[in-house]
CSV table of C-alpha atoms and ligand atoms in Angstrom, one decimal:
chain,number,residue,atom,x,y,z
T,1,MET,CA,-50.4,32.7,28.1
T,2,LYS,CA,-48.3,34.6,30.4
T,3,ILE,CA,-45.7,36.8,28.9
T,4,LEU,CA,-42.4,38.1,30.4
T,5,VAL,CA,-40.5,41.3,28.6
T,6,ILE,CA,-36.9,41.3,29.5
T,7,VAL,CA,-36.1,44.9,28.7
T,8,ALA,CA,-32.3,45.4,28.3
T,9,HIS,CA,-31.6,49.3,27.5
T,10,PRO,CA,-28.4,50.7,29.5
T,11,ASN,CA,-29.9,54.1,29.7
T,12,ILE,CA,-33.9,53.9,29.6
T,13,GLU,CA,-34.1,57.5,31.2
T,14,SER,CA,-32.8,59.0,27.8
T,15,SER,CA,-34.5,56.4,25.5
T,16,VAL,CA,-37.4,57.5,23.4
T,17,TRP,CA,-38.4,54.2,21.8
T,18,ASN,CA,-37.8,51.8,24.6
T,19,LYS,CA,-39.0,53.8,27.2
T,20,ALA,CA,-42.3,54.7,25.3
T,21,TRP,CA,-42.8,50.9,24.5
T,22,VAL,CA,-42.2,50.0,28.5
T,23,ASN,CA,-45.0,52.5,29.0
T,24,GLU,CA,-47.2,50.8,27.1
T,25,LEU,CA,-46.6,47.6,28.2
T,26,LYS,CA,-47.1,49.1,32.0
T,27,ARG,CA,-51.0,49.8,31.0
T,28,HIS,CA,-51.2,45.9,30.5
T,29,ASP,CA,-51.3,44.1,33.5
T,30,GLU,CA,-51.1,40.6,32.4
T,31,ILE,CA,-47.5,41.2,30.8
T,32,THR,CA,-44.9,41.1,33.0
T,33,ILE,CA,-41.9,43.7,32.9
T,34,HIS,CA,-38.5,42.9,34.1
T,35,GLU,CA,-35.9,45.6,33.3
T,36,LEU,CA,-32.6,43.9,33.4
T,37,TYR,CA,-30.2,47.4,33.7
T,38,LYS,CA,-32.6,48.7,36.4
T,39,GLU,CA,-32.6,45.0,38.6
T,40,TYR,CA,-29.1,44.7,38.3
T,41,PRO,CA,-27.1,47.9,38.1
T,42,ASP,CA,-24.2,46.0,38.8
T,43,GLU,CA,-24.7,43.9,36.4
T,44,ASN,CA,-24.6,40.7,38.9
T,45,ILE,CA,-27.4,38.7,37.7
T,46,ASP,CA,-29.6,36.6,40.3
T,47,VAL,CA,-29.6,33.4,38.4
T,48,ASN,CA,-32.0,31.7,40.3
T,49,ARG,CA,-34.6,34.6,40.5
T,50,GLU,CA,-34.2,35.1,36.3
T,51,GLN,CA,-35.1,31.0,36.3
T,52,GLN,CA,-37.9,31.1,38.2
T,53,LEU,CA,-39.3,33.9,36.2
T,54,VAL,CA,-38.5,32.1,32.9
T,55,LEU,CA,-40.3,29.0,34.4
T,56,ALA,CA,-43.4,31.2,35.3
T,57,HIS,CA,-43.8,32.3,31.5
T,58,ASP,CA,-44.9,30.8,28.4
T,59,ARG,CA,-43.6,33.5,25.9
T,60,ILE,CA,-40.5,35.5,26.6
T,61,ILE,CA,-39.8,38.8,24.6
T,62,PHE,CA,-36.1,40.5,24.6
T,63,GLN,CA,-36.9,44.1,24.0
T,64,TYR,CA,-33.6,46.2,23.5
T,65,PRO,CA,-32.1,49.2,21.1
T,66,LEU,CA,-29.9,47.5,18.6
T,67,TYR,CA,-26.3,48.2,19.1
T,68,TRP,CA,-23.9,47.0,16.8
T,69,TYR,CA,-26.5,44.6,15.4
T,70,SER,CA,-27.1,43.0,18.4
T,71,ALA,CA,-28.3,43.7,21.8
T,72,PRO,CA,-26.5,45.5,24.8
T,73,PRO,CA,-24.4,43.6,26.8
T,74,LEU,CA,-26.0,42.6,29.8
T,75,LEU,CA,-28.7,40.6,27.7
T,76,LYS,CA,-25.9,38.6,26.4
T,77,LYS,CA,-24.8,38.0,29.9
T,78,TRP,CA,-28.2,36.9,30.6
T,79,PHE,CA,-28.0,34.5,28.0
T,80,GLU,CA,-24.5,33.2,29.6
T,81,ASP,CA,-25.6,33.3,33.1
T,82,VAL,CA,-29.2,31.8,33.1
T,83,LEU,CA,-29.5,29.6,30.5
T,84,LEU,CA,-27.5,26.9,31.7
T,85,TYR,CA,-26.1,23.4,30.9
T,86,ASN,CA,-28.7,20.7,32.2
T,87,TRP,CA,-31.1,23.5,32.8
T,88,ALA,CA,-31.8,25.0,29.5
T,89,TYR,CA,-29.9,22.4,27.3
T,90,GLY,CA,-27.8,19.3,27.7
T,91,PRO,CA,-29.0,15.7,28.6
T,92,GLU,CA,-31.3,17.3,31.7
T,93,GLY,CA,-31.8,20.6,30.1
T,94,THR,CA,-35.3,20.7,29.5
T,95,LYS,CA,-36.7,23.9,31.3
T,96,THR,CA,-36.9,26.0,28.1
T,97,LYS,CA,-38.3,23.2,26.0
T,98,GLY,CA,-41.5,24.8,24.4
T,99,LYS,CA,-40.9,28.3,25.5
T,100,GLU,CA,-41.6,30.9,22.7
T,101,ILE,CA,-39.0,33.2,22.5
T,102,GLY,CA,-39.2,36.5,20.4
T,103,VAL,CA,-37.0,39.7,20.2
T,104,ALA,CA,-38.6,43.6,19.7
T,105,PHE,CA,-36.0,46.2,18.9
T,106,SER,CA,-35.8,49.7,17.7
T,107,TYR,CA,-32.9,50.5,15.2
T,108,GLY,CA,-31.3,54.1,13.8
T,109,ALA,CA,-30.8,53.0,10.2
T,110,PRO,CA,-33.1,53.6,7.3
T,111,LYS,CA,-35.2,50.6,6.8
T,112,ASP,CA,-33.9,50.0,3.5
T,113,ALA,CA,-30.3,50.2,4.6
T,114,TYR,CA,-31.3,46.5,5.9
T,115,GLN,CA,-31.2,44.9,2.4
T,116,PRO,CA,-28.7,42.9,0.7
T,117,THR,CA,-28.3,45.9,-1.8
T,118,GLY,CA,-28.5,48.8,1.1
T,119,SER,CA,-25.4,50.3,3.3
T,120,ASN,CA,-25.8,47.5,6.0
T,121,ARG,CA,-25.7,45.0,3.3
T,122,PHE,CA,-27.8,42.3,5.4
T,123,THR,CA,-31.3,42.0,6.1
T,124,LEU,CA,-32.9,42.5,9.8
T,125,GLU,CA,-33.7,38.4,9.4
T,126,GLU,CA,-29.9,37.7,8.8
T,127,ILE,CA,-28.8,39.7,11.7
T,128,LEU,CA,-31.1,38.0,14.2
T,129,VAL,CA,-29.6,34.3,13.1
T,130,PRO,CA,-27.9,34.0,16.4
T,131,VAL,CA,-30.9,34.5,18.5
T,132,ARG,CA,-32.7,32.2,16.1
T,133,ALA,CA,-30.2,29.4,16.7
T,134,LEU,CA,-30.2,30.4,20.3
T,135,ALA,CA,-33.7,29.4,20.6
T,136,ASN,CA,-33.3,26.1,18.8
T,137,TYR,CA,-30.3,25.1,21.1
T,138,ILE,CA,-32.5,25.4,23.9
T,139,SER,CA,-35.6,23.9,22.6
T,140,ALA,CA,-37.5,27.2,22.5
T,141,LEU,CA,-39.9,28.2,19.7
T,142,TYR,CA,-38.9,31.5,17.9
T,143,LEU,CA,-41.2,34.3,17.2
T,144,PRO,CA,-41.1,36.5,14.2
T,145,HIS,CA,-39.3,39.6,15.5
T,146,PHE,CA,-40.7,43.3,16.2
T,147,ALA,CA,-38.5,45.7,14.9
T,148,TYR,CA,-38.9,49.9,14.4
T,149,ASN,CA,-36.5,52.3,12.9
T,150,THR,CA,-36.2,55.3,15.2
T,151,LEU,CA,-36.6,57.7,12.2
T,152,ASP,CA,-39.9,58.6,12.1
T,153,LEU,CA,-41.0,59.8,15.5
T,154,THR,CA,-44.6,60.2,14.5
T,155,ARG,CA,-44.9,56.5,14.3
T,156,LEU,CA,-43.9,56.4,17.9
T,157,VAL,CA,-47.5,55.9,19.6
T,158,GLN,CA,-48.8,53.6,16.6
T,159,SER,CA,-45.3,51.4,17.0
T,160,SER,CA,-46.4,51.2,20.8
T,161,LYS,CA,-49.7,49.6,20.2
T,162,GLU,CA,-48.7,47.5,17.6
T,163,TYR,CA,-46.0,46.2,19.9
T,164,VAL,CA,-48.6,45.1,22.4
T,165,ARG,CA,-50.6,43.3,19.5
T,166,HIS,CA,-47.4,41.6,18.2
T,167,ILE,CA,-46.5,40.2,21.5
T,168,THR,CA,-50.1,39.2,22.4
T,169,THR,CA,-50.9,37.6,19.2
T,170,VAL,CA,-47.7,36.6,17.0
T,171,LYS,CA,-47.4,32.8,16.4
T,172,PRO,CA,-44.4,30.8,16.0
T,173,VAL,CA,-42.3,30.3,13.2
T,174,VAL,CA,-42.8,26.6,12.2
R,1,LIG,C1,-23.7,52.0,21.0
R,1,LIG,C2,-25.1,52.3,19.5
R,1,LIG,C3,-25.0,51.4,18.7
R,1,LIG,C4,-25.6,51.6,17.6
R,1,LIG,N1,-25.6,50.4,17.0
R,1,LIG,C5,-26.7,50.4,15.9
R,1,LIG,C6,-26.6,49.3,14.9
R,1,LIG,O1,-25.9,48.6,14.6
R,1,LIG,N2,-27.8,49.7,13.8
R,1,LIG,C7,-28.8,50.7,13.9
R,1,LIG,O2,-29.9,50.5,12.8
R,1,LIG,N3,-28.9,51.3,14.7
R,1,LIG,C8,-27.8,51.4,16.0
R,1,LIG,N4,-27.7,52.4,16.8
R,1,LIG,C9,-29.0,53.4,16.9
R,1,LIG,C10,-29.9,52.8,17.9
R,1,LIG,O3,-30.4,51.6,17.7
R,1,LIG,C11,-31.0,53.6,18.0
R,1,LIG,O4,-30.4,55.1,18.7
R,1,LIG,C12,-32.1,53.3,19.6
R,1,LIG,O5,-32.7,52.2,19.0
R,1,LIG,C13,-32.9,54.4,19.5
R,1,LIG,O6,-34.1,53.5,21.1
R,1,LIG,P1,-34.0,54.1,22.1
R,1,LIG,O7,-34.9,55.8,22.0
R,1,LIG,O8,-34.9,53.4,23.0
R,1,LIG,O9,-33.1,54.6,23.0
R,1,LIG,C14,-26.9,52.3,17.7
R,1,LIG,C15,-26.8,53.2,18.7
R,1,LIG,C16,-26.0,53.2,19.8
R,1,LIG,C17,-25.9,54.1,20.8
């Protein structure tokens, strides 16, 4: 199983959680790490290069800090630029068929805010519906998400270990 982690953090130098997770990933040679904001500081994505990366891996994890219930904008641009008609979808768009896709993100609100009765009103599953819909549209298999809230720093090391275990062992949602 070849795993690609596409990281989208606009300011990884001042990150705590995503930086720790990337550092943990670096200890695992079998995982390819691809940091979008480092690769494309001008946000000009090399589409062919990205498509080759996707083709070369079985499982693609999108890692980011949750910003406004979504990912930072370069990841949205990546979706738009890379997942093209007749490549990822459309009559001849079969390149992402059967790829496994998942997300891993850190978020700042307390965990219980993400409940129907909590201050954010919607669950994490609900705010991830667009990613799940995207996976479906490009005939990929959606993986259960990995998420950690950032309030308890004592869980940072543990979360990094859990993260690697998650992305190497998780099974697609049926
Ligand atoms: C612009 C911006 C938007 C944010 N939006 C959310 C949000 O919608 N929900 C949430 O729980 N946290 C939100 N946060 C908190 C971040 O998710 C949190 O700071 C981040 O996950 C920390 O990760 P890092 O240490 O890798 O930077 C936001 C932070 C910023 C700067």
